[in-house]
Short mmCIF file of C-alpha atoms in Angstrom, two decimals:
data_model
loop_
_atom_site.label_atom_id
_atom_site.label_comp_id
_atom_site.label_asym_id
_atom_site.label_seq_id
_atom_site.Cartn_x
_atom_site.Cartn_y
_atom_site.Cartn_z
CA UNK A 16 -93.89 -10.97 51.58
CA UNK A 17 -93.20 -9.99 48.13
CA UNK A 18 -89.76 -10.14 46.70
CA UNK A 19 -88.33 -7.43 44.43
CA UNK A 20 -86.90 -8.98 41.28
CA UNK A 21 -85.07 -7.27 38.49
CA UNK A 22 -86.69 -8.76 35.42
CA UNK A 23 -85.63 -7.96 31.81
CA UNK A 24 -88.73 -7.15 29.79
CA UNK A 25 -88.31 -7.76 26.16
CA UNK A 26 -90.06 -4.89 24.22
CA UNK A 27 -90.00 -4.84 20.50
CA UNK A 28 -89.82 -1.74 18.61
CA UNK A 29 -93.28 -2.45 17.04
CA UNK A 30 -94.83 -1.61 20.31
CA UNK A 31 -93.39 2.05 20.56
CA UNK A 32 -94.04 2.71 16.84
CA UNK A 33 -96.05 6.00 16.39
CA UNK A 34 -98.84 5.93 13.88
CA UNK A 35 -102.10 4.12 13.72
CA UNK A 36 -101.18 0.69 12.68
CA UNK A 37 -101.97 -2.76 14.20
CA UNK A 38 -99.22 -5.28 14.55
CA UNK A 39 -99.83 -9.18 14.76
CA UNK A 40 -97.58 -12.09 15.39
CA UNK A 41 -95.19 -10.03 17.54
CA UNK A 42 -94.50 -7.50 14.76
CA UNK A 43 -94.40 -9.73 11.92
CA UNK A 44 -97.62 -8.53 10.48
CA UNK A 45 -98.58 -4.69 9.97
CA UNK A 46 -101.90 -3.58 9.00
CA UNK A 47 -104.21 -0.37 9.26
CA UNK A 48 -106.49 -0.10 12.33
CA UNK A 49 -109.84 -0.71 10.44
CA UNK A 50 -109.80 -4.22 9.23
CA UNK A 51 -113.58 -4.97 8.83
CA UNK A 52 -113.60 -4.52 4.96
CA UNK A 53 -110.53 -6.64 4.72
CA UNK A 54 -112.41 -9.53 6.49
CA UNK A 55 -115.32 -9.04 4.11
CA UNK A 56 -112.86 -9.29 1.07
CA UNK A 57 -111.50 -12.34 2.61
CA UNK A 58 -114.95 -13.84 3.24
CA UNK A 59 -116.12 -13.12 -0.36
CA UNK A 60 -113.17 -14.64 -1.94
CA UNK A 61 -113.19 -17.80 0.19
CA UNK A 62 -116.84 -18.27 0.18
CA UNK A 63 -117.28 -17.87 -3.53
CA UNK A 64 -114.39 -20.19 -4.37
CA UNK A 65 -115.48 -22.78 -1.65
CA UNK A 66 -118.95 -22.83 -3.36
CA UNK A 67 -117.49 -23.08 -6.92
CA UNK A 68 -115.06 -25.91 -5.86
CA UNK A 69 -117.80 -27.68 -3.94
CA UNK A 70 -120.49 -27.61 -6.63
CA UNK A 71 -119.60 -26.55 -10.02
CA UNK A 72 -116.26 -28.11 -10.20
CA UNK A 73 -117.34 -31.52 -9.32
CA UNK A 74 -119.66 -31.54 -12.43
CA UNK A 75 -117.31 -29.82 -14.84
CA UNK A 76 -114.32 -31.98 -13.99
CA UNK A 77 -116.27 -35.09 -15.02
CA UNK A 78 -118.15 -33.62 -17.90
CA UNK A 79 -115.34 -31.32 -19.29
CA UNK A 80 -111.94 -31.54 -18.03
CA UNK A 81 -110.17 -32.04 -14.54
CA UNK A 82 -107.99 -29.17 -15.50
CA UNK A 83 -110.73 -26.69 -14.84
CA UNK A 84 -110.67 -27.07 -10.94
CA UNK A 85 -106.83 -27.25 -11.07
CA UNK A 86 -106.48 -24.05 -13.00
CA UNK A 87 -109.03 -22.35 -10.62
CA UNK A 88 -106.97 -23.63 -7.58
CA UNK A 89 -103.82 -22.02 -8.92
CA UNK A 90 -105.68 -18.69 -9.43
CA UNK A 91 -107.10 -18.86 -6.16
CA UNK A 92 -103.90 -19.55 -4.20
CA UNK A 93 -102.07 -16.84 -6.10
CA UNK A 94 -104.83 -14.25 -5.53
CA UNK A 95 -104.80 -15.20 -1.79
CA UNK A 96 -101.06 -15.18 -1.54
CA UNK A 97 -100.75 -11.75 -3.02
CA UNK A 98 -103.77 -10.39 -1.02
CA UNK A 99 -102.20 -11.52 2.18
CA UNK A 100 -98.91 -10.18 1.18
CA UNK A 101 -100.31 -6.72 0.27
CA UNK A 102 -102.23 -6.57 3.61
CA UNK A 103 -99.52 -7.71 5.98
CA UNK A 104 -96.50 -6.02 4.73
CA UNK A 105 -95.00 -2.55 5.19
CA UNK A 106 -95.99 -0.29 2.47
CA UNK A 107 -92.99 1.63 2.75
CA UNK A 108 -93.55 3.66 5.76
CA UNK A 109 -90.86 6.36 6.42
CA UNK A 110 -89.96 6.32 10.42
CA UNK A 111 -90.40 9.67 11.93
CA UNK A 112 -87.33 11.82 12.54
CA UNK A 113 -85.67 11.51 15.92
CA UNK A 114 -85.50 14.59 17.99
CA UNK A 115 -81.94 15.44 16.97
CA UNK A 116 -82.70 15.17 13.30
CA UNK A 117 -85.87 17.25 13.65
CA UNK A 118 -83.98 19.92 15.49
CA UNK A 119 -81.26 19.99 12.88
CA UNK A 120 -83.93 20.36 10.08
CA UNK A 121 -85.78 23.14 11.91
CA UNK A 122 -82.45 24.87 12.28
CA UNK A 123 -81.82 24.59 8.55
CA UNK A 124 -85.41 25.87 7.76
CA UNK A 125 -85.06 28.84 9.98
CA UNK A 126 -81.56 29.56 8.47
CA UNK A 127 -83.08 29.64 4.99
CA UNK A 128 -86.17 31.53 5.89
CA UNK A 129 -84.71 34.00 8.47
CA UNK A 130 -86.65 35.12 11.57
CA UNK A 131 -90.26 35.77 11.02
CA UNK A 132 -91.56 38.81 12.81
CA UNK A 133 -94.31 38.19 15.37
CA UNK A 134 -97.78 37.86 13.89
CA UNK A 135 -96.68 37.15 10.38
CA UNK A 136 -97.32 33.57 8.87
CA UNK A 137 -94.12 31.87 8.33
CA UNK A 138 -93.42 30.78 4.73
CA UNK A 139 -94.50 27.27 3.78
CA UNK A 140 -91.74 24.66 4.27
CA UNK A 141 -90.81 23.56 0.88
CA UNK A 142 -87.59 22.61 -0.78
CA UNK A 143 -86.98 22.53 -4.54
CA UNK A 144 -85.01 19.80 -6.29
CA UNK A 145 -84.28 19.34 -9.83
CA UNK A 146 -84.99 15.76 -11.16
CA UNK A 147 -84.18 14.95 -14.72
CA UNK A 148 -84.41 18.63 -15.60
CA UNK A 149 -87.88 19.19 -14.09
CA UNK A 150 -88.32 21.08 -10.67
CA UNK A 151 -89.92 18.99 -8.06
CA UNK A 152 -91.06 20.55 -4.68
CA UNK A 153 -90.50 18.58 -1.48
CA UNK A 154 -92.87 19.26 1.27
CA UNK A 155 -92.07 19.24 4.89
CA UNK A 156 -94.49 16.81 6.90
CA UNK A 157 -95.32 18.39 10.31
CA UNK A 158 -96.24 15.26 11.84
CA UNK A 159 -93.26 13.32 10.86
CA UNK A 160 -90.92 16.21 11.10
CA UNK A 161 -89.22 15.34 7.79
CA UNK A 162 -89.11 16.68 4.30
CA UNK A 163 -90.87 14.07 2.37
CA UNK A 164 -89.02 12.41 -0.37
CA UNK A 165 -90.46 12.77 -3.89
CA UNK A 166 -93.58 10.79 -4.48
CA UNK A 167 -94.04 10.16 -0.70
CA UNK A 168 -97.24 11.30 1.02
CA UNK A 169 -98.67 11.17 4.41
CA UNK A 170 -101.60 8.84 4.88
CA UNK A 171 -104.12 10.39 7.37
CA UNK A 172 -105.71 7.08 8.18
CA UNK A 173 -102.55 5.28 9.22
CA UNK A 174 -100.83 8.49 10.12
CA UNK A 175 -97.53 7.53 8.60
CA UNK A 176 -95.57 9.05 5.56
CA UNK A 177 -95.42 6.33 2.90
CA UNK A 178 -92.93 6.17 0.07
CA UNK A 179 -94.43 6.17 -3.50
CA UNK A 180 -97.70 6.56 -1.76
CA UNK A 181 -100.43 5.19 -3.98
CA UNK A 182 -103.74 5.10 -1.94
CA UNK A 183 -105.15 3.62 1.17
CA UNK A 184 -107.23 0.52 0.19
CA UNK A 185 -109.67 -0.36 2.85
CA UNK A 186 -110.29 -3.63 0.97
CA UNK A 187 -106.89 -4.89 1.79
CA UNK A 188 -106.92 -2.97 5.04
CA UNK A 189 -103.53 -1.29 4.37
CA UNK A 190 -101.80 1.50 2.47
CA UNK A 191 -100.54 0.79 -0.95
CA UNK A 192 -97.16 2.14 -1.27
CA UNK A 193 -93.60 1.39 -2.73
CA UNK A 194 -93.13 -1.96 -1.11
CA UNK A 195 -96.34 -3.60 -1.72
CA UNK A 196 -97.78 -1.97 -4.97
CA UNK A 197 -96.63 -4.89 -7.13
CA UNK A 198 -98.43 -7.37 -4.73
CA UNK A 199 -101.57 -5.20 -5.00
CA UNK A 200 -101.38 -5.08 -8.61
CA UNK A 201 -100.98 -8.76 -8.94
CA UNK A 202 -103.82 -9.29 -6.46
CA UNK A 203 -106.30 -7.38 -8.43
CA UNK A 204 -105.05 -8.84 -11.77
CA UNK A 205 -105.40 -12.39 -10.41
CA UNK A 206 -108.64 -11.57 -8.93
CA UNK A 207 -109.97 -10.31 -12.02
CA UNK A 208 -108.89 -13.43 -13.76
CA UNK A 209 -110.35 -15.53 -10.98
CA UNK A 210 -113.75 -13.67 -11.30
CA UNK A 211 -113.86 -13.95 -14.83
CA UNK A 212 -113.07 -17.66 -14.76
CA UNK A 213 -115.71 -18.52 -12.05
CA UNK A 214 -118.15 -16.33 -13.84
CA UNK A 215 -117.70 -17.87 -17.25
CA UNK A 216 -117.58 -21.75 -15.86
CA UNK A 217 -120.67 -21.05 -13.87
CA UNK A 218 -122.46 -19.88 -17.03
CA UNK A 219 -121.11 -22.92 -18.82
CA UNK A 220 -122.29 -25.31 -16.03
CA UNK A 221 -125.67 -23.82 -15.95
CA UNK A 222 -125.92 -24.17 -19.69
CA UNK A 223 -124.61 -27.71 -19.83
CA UNK A 224 -126.84 -28.95 -16.87
CA UNK A 225 -129.91 -27.06 -18.08
CA UNK A 226 -129.77 -29.08 -21.43
CA UNK A 227 -130.11 -32.39 -19.18
CA UNK A 228 -132.48 -31.41 -16.42
CA UNK A 229 -133.73 -27.92 -17.43
CA UNK A 230 -132.87 -24.47 -16.21
CA UNK A 231 -135.07 -24.16 -13.02
CA UNK A 232 -133.92 -27.71 -11.71
CA UNK A 233 -130.41 -26.72 -12.18
CA UNK A 234 -130.82 -23.82 -10.05
CA UNK A 235 -132.69 -25.76 -7.49
CA UNK A 236 -129.89 -28.34 -7.27
CA UNK A 237 -127.19 -25.91 -6.84
CA UNK A 238 -128.64 -22.58 -5.57
CA UNK A 239 -125.13 -21.50 -4.83
CA UNK A 240 -124.77 -20.87 -8.47
CA UNK A 241 -126.94 -17.84 -8.45
CA UNK A 242 -125.10 -16.35 -5.54
CA UNK A 243 -121.79 -16.87 -7.22
CA UNK A 244 -122.90 -15.41 -10.53
CA UNK A 245 -124.24 -12.30 -8.60
CA UNK A 246 -120.96 -11.78 -6.61
CA UNK A 247 -118.83 -12.26 -9.78
CA UNK A 248 -121.00 -9.90 -11.76
CA UNK A 249 -120.67 -7.14 -9.23
CA UNK A 250 -116.99 -7.84 -8.65
CA UNK A 251 -116.18 -7.93 -12.38
CA UNK A 252 -117.37 -4.30 -12.87
CA UNK A 253 -115.28 -2.94 -10.06
CA UNK A 254 -112.15 -4.95 -9.91
CA UNK A 255 -111.55 -5.45 -13.64
CA UNK A 256 -111.97 -1.74 -14.08
CA UNK A 257 -109.55 -1.07 -11.12
CA UNK A 258 -106.98 -3.53 -12.88
CA UNK A 259 -107.50 -1.63 -16.27
CA UNK A 260 -106.89 1.69 -14.23
CA UNK A 261 -103.80 0.42 -12.58
CA UNK A 262 -102.39 -1.10 -15.77
CA UNK A 263 -102.61 2.43 -17.22
CA UNK A 264 -100.61 3.76 -14.18
CA UNK A 265 -98.14 1.21 -14.32
CA UNK A 266 -97.55 1.81 -18.03
CA UNK A 267 -96.94 5.49 -17.35
CA UNK A 268 -95.15 4.85 -13.96
CA UNK A 269 -97.61 7.12 -12.00
CA UNK A 270 -99.39 6.70 -8.61
CA UNK A 271 -102.99 7.01 -7.82
CA UNK A 272 -102.23 9.87 -5.62
CA UNK A 273 -100.36 11.85 -8.61
CA UNK A 274 -103.05 11.00 -11.18
CA UNK A 275 -105.96 12.23 -8.71
CA UNK A 276 -104.07 15.45 -8.00
CA UNK A 277 -103.05 15.87 -11.59
CA UNK A 278 -99.34 16.33 -10.85
CA UNK A 279 -98.14 15.52 -14.24
CA UNK A 280 -100.94 16.44 -16.50
CA UNK A 281 -101.87 19.79 -17.95
CA UNK A 282 -99.85 22.11 -20.24
CA UNK A 283 -98.24 24.24 -17.31
CA UNK A 284 -97.31 21.38 -15.29
CA UNK A 285 -94.11 19.39 -15.31
CA UNK A 286 -93.99 16.09 -17.09
CA UNK A 287 -93.62 12.91 -15.05
CA UNK A 288 -89.81 12.79 -14.49
CA UNK A 289 -89.91 9.28 -13.21
CA UNK A 290 -91.34 7.60 -16.41
CA UNK A 291 -88.69 6.05 -18.75
CA UNK A 292 -90.84 6.91 -21.66
CA UNK A 293 -91.20 3.31 -22.53
CA UNK A 294 -94.20 1.35 -21.47
CA UNK A 295 -92.12 -2.00 -21.16
CA UNK A 296 -89.53 -0.46 -19.07
CA UNK A 297 -91.90 1.27 -16.90
CA UNK A 298 -93.78 -2.08 -16.23
CA UNK A 299 -90.63 -3.91 -15.64
CA UNK A 300 -89.58 -1.38 -13.07
CA UNK A 301 -92.65 -1.20 -11.21
CA UNK A 302 -93.45 -4.84 -11.17
CA UNK A 303 -90.03 -6.61 -11.38
CA UNK A 304 -87.89 -3.97 -9.98
CA UNK A 305 -85.65 -4.38 -6.97
CA UNK A 306 -87.62 -4.41 -3.69
CA UNK A 307 -86.16 -2.38 -0.89
CA UNK A 308 -86.57 -3.89 2.66
CA UNK A 309 -88.58 -2.31 5.36
CA UNK A 310 -86.66 0.24 7.37
CA UNK A 311 -89.00 0.10 10.36
CA UNK A 312 -87.27 -2.89 12.08
CA UNK A 313 -90.44 -3.96 13.72
CA UNK A 314 -88.86 -6.89 15.51
CA UNK A 315 -85.86 -5.15 16.82
CA UNK A 316 -85.46 -5.19 20.61
CA UNK A 317 -85.85 -2.20 23.07
CA UNK A 318 -84.10 -3.52 26.12
CA UNK A 319 -85.52 -2.45 29.44
CA UNK A 320 -84.88 -3.40 32.84
CA UNK A 321 -87.89 -3.49 35.30
CA UNK A 322 -88.33 -4.28 38.87
CA UNK A 323 -91.39 -6.19 39.54
CA UNK A 324 -92.83 -7.77 42.78
CA UNK A 325 -92.76 -11.55 42.48
CA UNK A 326 -96.25 -12.48 43.37
CA UNK A 327 -97.61 -14.43 40.60
CA UNK A 328 -96.53 -16.14 37.29
CA UNK A 329 -94.77 -13.54 35.24
CA UNK A 330 -97.19 -12.13 32.65
CA UNK A 331 -94.65 -11.94 29.95
CA UNK A 332 -91.74 -14.38 29.83
CA UNK A 333 -88.50 -12.92 28.24
CA UNK A 334 -88.88 -13.74 24.52
CA UNK A 335 -85.86 -15.62 24.24
CA UNK A 336 -87.39 -18.65 22.31
CA UNK A 337 -88.05 -16.78 19.15
CA UNK A 338 -88.64 -18.94 16.17
CA UNK A 339 -85.64 -18.64 14.07
CA UNK A 340 -85.46 -16.05 11.41
CA UNK A 341 -88.89 -16.88 9.75
CA UNK A 342 -89.28 -14.20 7.12
CA UNK A 343 -92.86 -12.76 7.45
CA UNK A 344 -94.12 -11.53 4.23
CA UNK A 345 -91.22 -10.06 2.81
CA UNK A 346 -89.80 -8.52 5.91
CA UNK A 347 -86.05 -8.95 6.66
CA UNK A 348 -85.01 -10.10 10.11
CA UNK A 349 -82.98 -7.23 11.30
CA UNK A 350 -81.96 -9.21 14.22
CA UNK A 351 -82.06 -8.18 17.88
CA UNK A 352 -80.66 -4.83 17.89
CA UNK A 353 -79.89 -2.91 21.25
CA UNK A 354 -81.13 0.57 21.01
CA UNK A 355 -78.04 2.50 22.28
CA UNK A 356 -79.97 5.52 23.45
CA UNK A 357 -83.50 4.24 23.47
CA UNK A 358 -84.21 6.80 21.03
CA UNK A 359 -87.42 5.71 19.77
CA UNK A 360 -89.88 8.91 20.01
CA UNK A 361 -92.78 8.62 22.21
CA UNK A 362 -96.05 8.41 20.32
CA UNK A 363 -96.25 11.83 18.76
CA UNK A 364 -98.95 13.91 20.38
CA UNK A 365 -98.35 16.66 17.61
CA UNK A 366 -101.71 17.09 16.03
CA UNK A 367 -101.33 17.98 12.21
CA UNK A 368 -101.79 21.79 12.17
CA UNK A 369 -102.39 22.42 8.40
CA UNK A 370 -104.36 19.89 6.69
CA UNK A 371 -103.04 21.09 3.37
CA UNK A 372 -99.61 19.86 4.17
CA UNK A 373 -100.80 16.32 4.77
CA UNK A 374 -101.93 14.43 1.75
CA UNK A 375 -104.38 11.63 1.42
CA UNK A 376 -107.92 12.37 2.31
CA UNK A 377 -109.77 9.01 2.52
CA UNK A 378 -111.56 9.89 -0.75
CA UNK A 379 -108.55 8.36 -2.54
CA UNK A 380 -109.94 4.94 -1.36
CA UNK A 381 -112.06 5.04 -4.49
CA UNK A 382 -110.09 5.55 -7.57
CA UNK A 383 -111.43 7.15 -10.83
CA UNK A 384 -111.23 3.89 -12.58
CA UNK A 385 -113.34 2.13 -10.24
CA UNK A 386 -116.78 1.72 -11.23
CA UNK A 387 -119.83 1.62 -8.95
CA UNK A 388 -118.55 -0.24 -5.70
CA UNK A 389 -121.14 -2.29 -3.97
CA UNK A 390 -122.56 -0.25 -1.29
CA UNK A 391 -120.82 -2.32 1.35
CA UNK A 392 -118.27 0.41 2.54
CA UNK A 393 -120.69 2.37 4.56
CA UNK A 394 -119.09 1.63 7.74
CA UNK A 395 -115.62 2.32 6.59
CA UNK A 396 -112.83 4.51 7.68
CA UNK A 397 -113.21 7.30 10.07
CA UNK A 398 -111.42 10.29 9.16
CA UNK B 116 -56.95 12.11 20.39
CA UNK B 117 -57.01 8.58 19.39
CA UNK B 118 -60.12 6.48 20.03
CA UNK B 119 -61.20 2.91 19.50
CA UNK B 120 -64.87 2.40 18.68
CA UNK B 121 -65.58 0.94 22.12
CA UNK B 122 -63.61 3.68 23.95
CA UNK B 123 -65.31 6.35 22.10
CA UNK B 124 -68.81 5.24 23.48
CA UNK B 125 -67.51 4.95 27.00
CA UNK B 126 -65.23 7.87 27.57
CA UNK B 127 -66.39 10.54 25.21
CA UNK B 128 -69.31 12.65 25.56
CA UNK B 129 -71.64 13.38 22.67
CA UNK B 130 -71.10 17.06 21.63
CA UNK B 131 -73.34 17.35 18.44
CA UNK B 132 -74.71 15.63 15.44
CA UNK B 133 -74.49 16.32 11.78
CA UNK B 134 -76.89 14.95 9.35
CA UNK B 135 -76.17 14.33 5.66
CA UNK B 136 -79.41 14.70 3.70
CA UNK B 137 -80.45 12.78 0.61
CA UNK B 138 -79.78 13.88 -2.79
CA UNK B 139 -82.86 13.59 -5.00
CA UNK B 140 -81.34 14.99 -8.20
CA UNK B 141 -81.40 11.56 -9.70
CA UNK B 142 -85.02 10.59 -8.77
CA UNK B 143 -86.16 8.62 -5.86
CA UNK B 144 -82.91 6.29 -5.81
CA UNK B 145 -81.10 6.50 -2.54
CA UNK B 146 -78.21 8.87 -2.77
CA UNK B 147 -76.73 11.18 -0.38
CA UNK B 148 -75.42 14.70 -0.80
CA UNK B 149 -71.68 14.84 -1.00
CA UNK B 150 -71.35 18.19 0.21
CA UNK B 151 -68.90 18.45 2.97
CA UNK B 152 -70.61 19.90 6.33
CA UNK B 153 -69.03 22.83 7.90
CA UNK B 154 -69.15 21.25 11.25
CA UNK B 155 -66.74 18.58 10.26
CA UNK B 156 -64.20 21.02 9.01
CA UNK B 157 -61.83 20.71 11.79
CA UNK B 158 -62.37 16.97 12.46
CA UNK B 159 -61.77 15.21 9.15
CA UNK B 160 -60.40 15.57 5.83
CA UNK B 161 -62.89 16.64 3.09
CA UNK B 162 -61.61 13.89 0.76
CA UNK B 163 -62.10 11.17 3.34
CA UNK B 164 -65.47 12.20 3.88
CA UNK B 165 -66.32 12.67 0.24
CA UNK B 166 -64.94 9.11 -0.43
CA UNK B 167 -67.10 7.48 2.18
CA UNK B 168 -70.25 9.20 0.95
CA UNK B 169 -69.47 8.38 -2.77
CA UNK B 170 -68.69 4.65 -1.80
CA UNK B 171 -72.01 4.49 -0.09
CA UNK B 172 -73.88 6.07 -2.91
CA UNK B 173 -72.26 3.56 -5.20
CA UNK B 174 -73.54 0.69 -2.93
CA UNK B 175 -76.99 1.92 -2.99
CA UNK B 176 -77.03 2.49 -6.88
CA UNK B 177 -75.80 -1.13 -7.07
CA UNK B 178 -78.75 -2.32 -4.68
CA UNK B 179 -81.29 -0.50 -6.75
CA UNK B 180 -79.96 -1.26 -10.16
CA UNK B 181 -82.56 -2.06 -12.71
CA UNK B 182 -81.17 -4.72 -14.99
CA UNK B 183 -81.12 -8.28 -16.05
CA UNK B 184 -80.53 -9.76 -12.71
CA UNK B 185 -83.15 -7.78 -10.93
CA UNK B 186 -85.87 -8.49 -13.42
CA UNK B 187 -84.74 -12.28 -13.16
CA UNK B 188 -85.32 -12.07 -9.38
CA UNK B 189 -88.53 -10.28 -9.63
CA UNK B 190 -89.99 -12.71 -12.20
CA UNK B 191 -88.86 -15.87 -10.31
CA UNK B 192 -90.40 -14.34 -7.07
CA UNK B 193 -93.67 -13.72 -8.79
CA UNK B 194 -93.74 -17.20 -10.32
CA UNK B 195 -93.40 -18.71 -6.69
CA UNK B 196 -96.02 -16.14 -5.58
CA UNK B 197 -93.27 -14.53 -3.47
CA UNK B 198 -92.87 -17.64 -1.29
CA UNK B 199 -89.17 -17.82 -2.40
CA UNK B 200 -88.34 -14.92 -0.19
CA UNK B 201 -89.12 -17.16 2.92
CA UNK B 202 -85.72 -18.77 1.97
CA UNK B 203 -83.94 -16.54 0.06
CA UNK B 204 -82.39 -13.09 0.60
CA UNK B 205 -83.08 -10.45 -1.86
CA UNK B 206 -80.16 -8.68 -3.76
CA UNK B 207 -81.07 -5.45 -1.93
CA UNK B 208 -80.75 -7.10 1.37
CA UNK B 209 -77.39 -8.59 0.56
CA UNK B 210 -76.03 -5.16 -0.46
CA UNK B 211 -77.42 -3.56 2.60
CA UNK B 212 -75.26 -6.13 4.71
CA UNK B 213 -72.22 -5.10 2.68
CA UNK B 214 -73.04 -1.41 3.52
CA UNK B 215 -73.21 -2.39 7.11
CA UNK B 216 -70.03 -3.93 7.12
CA UNK B 217 -68.41 -1.06 5.06
CA UNK B 218 -69.82 1.51 7.67
CA UNK B 219 -68.36 -0.41 10.68
CA UNK B 220 -65.11 -0.73 8.93
CA UNK B 221 -65.01 2.93 8.17
CA UNK B 222 -65.94 3.74 11.65
CA UNK B 223 -63.11 1.63 13.14
CA UNK B 224 -60.50 2.80 10.65
CA UNK B 225 -61.13 6.41 10.08
CA UNK B 226 -63.99 7.93 11.97
CA UNK B 227 -63.51 6.65 15.38
CA UNK B 228 -59.93 7.76 15.67
CA UNK B 229 -61.10 11.31 14.96
CA UNK B 230 -63.88 11.14 17.51
CA UNK B 231 -66.73 10.81 14.93
CA UNK B 232 -69.23 7.98 14.59
CA UNK B 233 -71.26 7.13 11.49
CA UNK B 234 -74.59 5.77 11.85
CA UNK B 235 -76.00 3.36 9.28
CA UNK B 236 -78.75 5.22 7.16
CA UNK B 237 -80.93 2.15 7.52
CA UNK B 238 -81.19 2.89 11.26
CA UNK B 239 -82.61 6.29 10.33
CA UNK B 240 -85.05 5.27 7.73
CA UNK B 241 -82.57 5.88 4.92
CA UNK B 242 -83.27 9.71 5.42
CA UNK B 243 -79.99 10.81 6.42
CA UNK B 244 -76.32 9.76 7.29
CA UNK B 245 -76.12 10.73 10.85
CA UNK B 246 -72.60 11.65 12.10
CA UNK B 247 -72.06 12.00 15.74
CA UNK B 248 -69.22 14.19 16.93
CA UNK B 249 -67.85 13.28 20.30
CA UNK B 250 -65.89 15.37 22.74
CA UNK B 251 -63.34 13.73 24.91
CA UNK B 252 -64.35 14.13 28.59
CA UNK B 253 -60.65 13.99 29.73
CA UNK B 254 -59.04 16.43 27.24
CA UNK B 255 -59.40 20.21 28.06
CA UNK B 256 -60.28 21.02 24.42
CA UNK B 257 -60.76 19.75 20.95
CA UNK B 258 -58.44 22.03 19.24
CA UNK B 259 -55.88 19.19 18.73
CA UNK B 260 -58.23 16.69 17.15
CA UNK B 261 -57.57 17.59 13.53
CA UNK B 262 -54.44 15.44 13.14
CA UNK B 263 -54.33 12.87 10.52
CA UNK B 264 -52.32 10.50 12.47
CA UNK B 265 -52.81 6.63 11.89
CA UNK B 266 -54.85 4.66 14.50
CA UNK B 267 -51.78 3.10 15.91
CA UNK B 268 -51.80 2.97 19.68
CA UNK B 269 -48.43 4.86 20.18
CA UNK B 270 -49.98 8.35 19.47
CA UNK B 271 -49.58 10.87 22.07
CA UNK B 272 -52.32 12.20 24.18
CA UNK B 273 -53.74 15.72 23.56
CA UNK B 274 -50.55 17.01 22.01
CA UNK B 275 -51.19 19.20 19.05
CA UNK B 276 -49.41 18.95 15.92
#
């Protein structure tokens, strides 16, 4: 004898968001779908640092200075904090247009272009804007049904439009965009310093100990040293190069996406209208400028009433005991918001018709400044 | 037609929506176009609408202002490995709260009495200001809605002016 019970099932907005992201911790954490390489990054950093602290640090702290492991710990913690921040935060995803808005924009486009006779290809959907005396084209995104703001781009891996899109980085398992670019930059900077630091002190350790017990005996005693040196050596070439490249981009206020497409280079192209012309000002704006909060409202509530037969323990208790406003990596708590008309669009089944309109082929994962990456990204993103 | 905000949602039916788009002429900063939508011609005075949008633009400019205090906030946050955001609100978030209050205020005082409703751009991904236009279910037409009467409860029903 089952009893019908009306039960309120608390559904949060992140569960209904379109796009190919994974969400953890009830919407507090947001990542891309493929996380394998991110776990590898974590493993390499944690493993190398664990070896360094366990073996070399003990010797060096006594022989040279206890400040050595302390400084290494600070660098390590900073690198980890910025890595997790980059990986778990919303890069600046632009939510898709709701049906009303999409229809309104369609009407505007048709009004501008006029009706197209059957069989003829409609003109491309582009709007022109003048920014700082340069003409900038805004493209229409067929997936998200919006005109992309300047510098925004559609990531085909995550299937989202991202503001100030830089690139999709499999090493951090997320897109790098407006909201997490500074964390990404600080991560590669601190990782470069950490790598150089560990590499240097490994050499120092081997040198010091070899004087006492000989080179081969040193390696026999702490075989981890060889592993650390190898990892650091390969990491140095890639990460330091990448840091240099991004420093160059930050100084000019450009994104990787723009650099690869050559948006602002060449005689016939417009000059970068977003650069202040001053390196210091550009750096300050990109790294220390105001940080807009996420507009996704992942943890807002979509209230739904459900009738369920009361047969067993309820699979999901109404989530009323939410831990109080614990800010996830930089996400504002928008608070429980009732959706008036439940107007989150269903996961869009619209395939992207013209690839040329969506940016971000996966090749951008490798930036020009990145020197040979260790061949570990074989099983990486599908696209 | 005089409506309070709550009455509007209960008794009126949604006729159409107007979307005020972003204005990118100043770069990627969040600004909205002050061009008056023709659909609102008979519903609200141009000047009131423009004032609302200009005030909102001012708020957003304040939120995104690059200057001494924003640098200080950025550097302090960086020095604490961004853990400080666990207990502190950013300047941007504070301004967004002000904006939300302002919009609610405007809705109650100016837009709801005219059968209109502003939606906070934050709920639309900062892409548009959505203005919902309501038709009163009870009245026979909307021709009398253009009055600039104050929102005092003593106003007559559908009597045109």
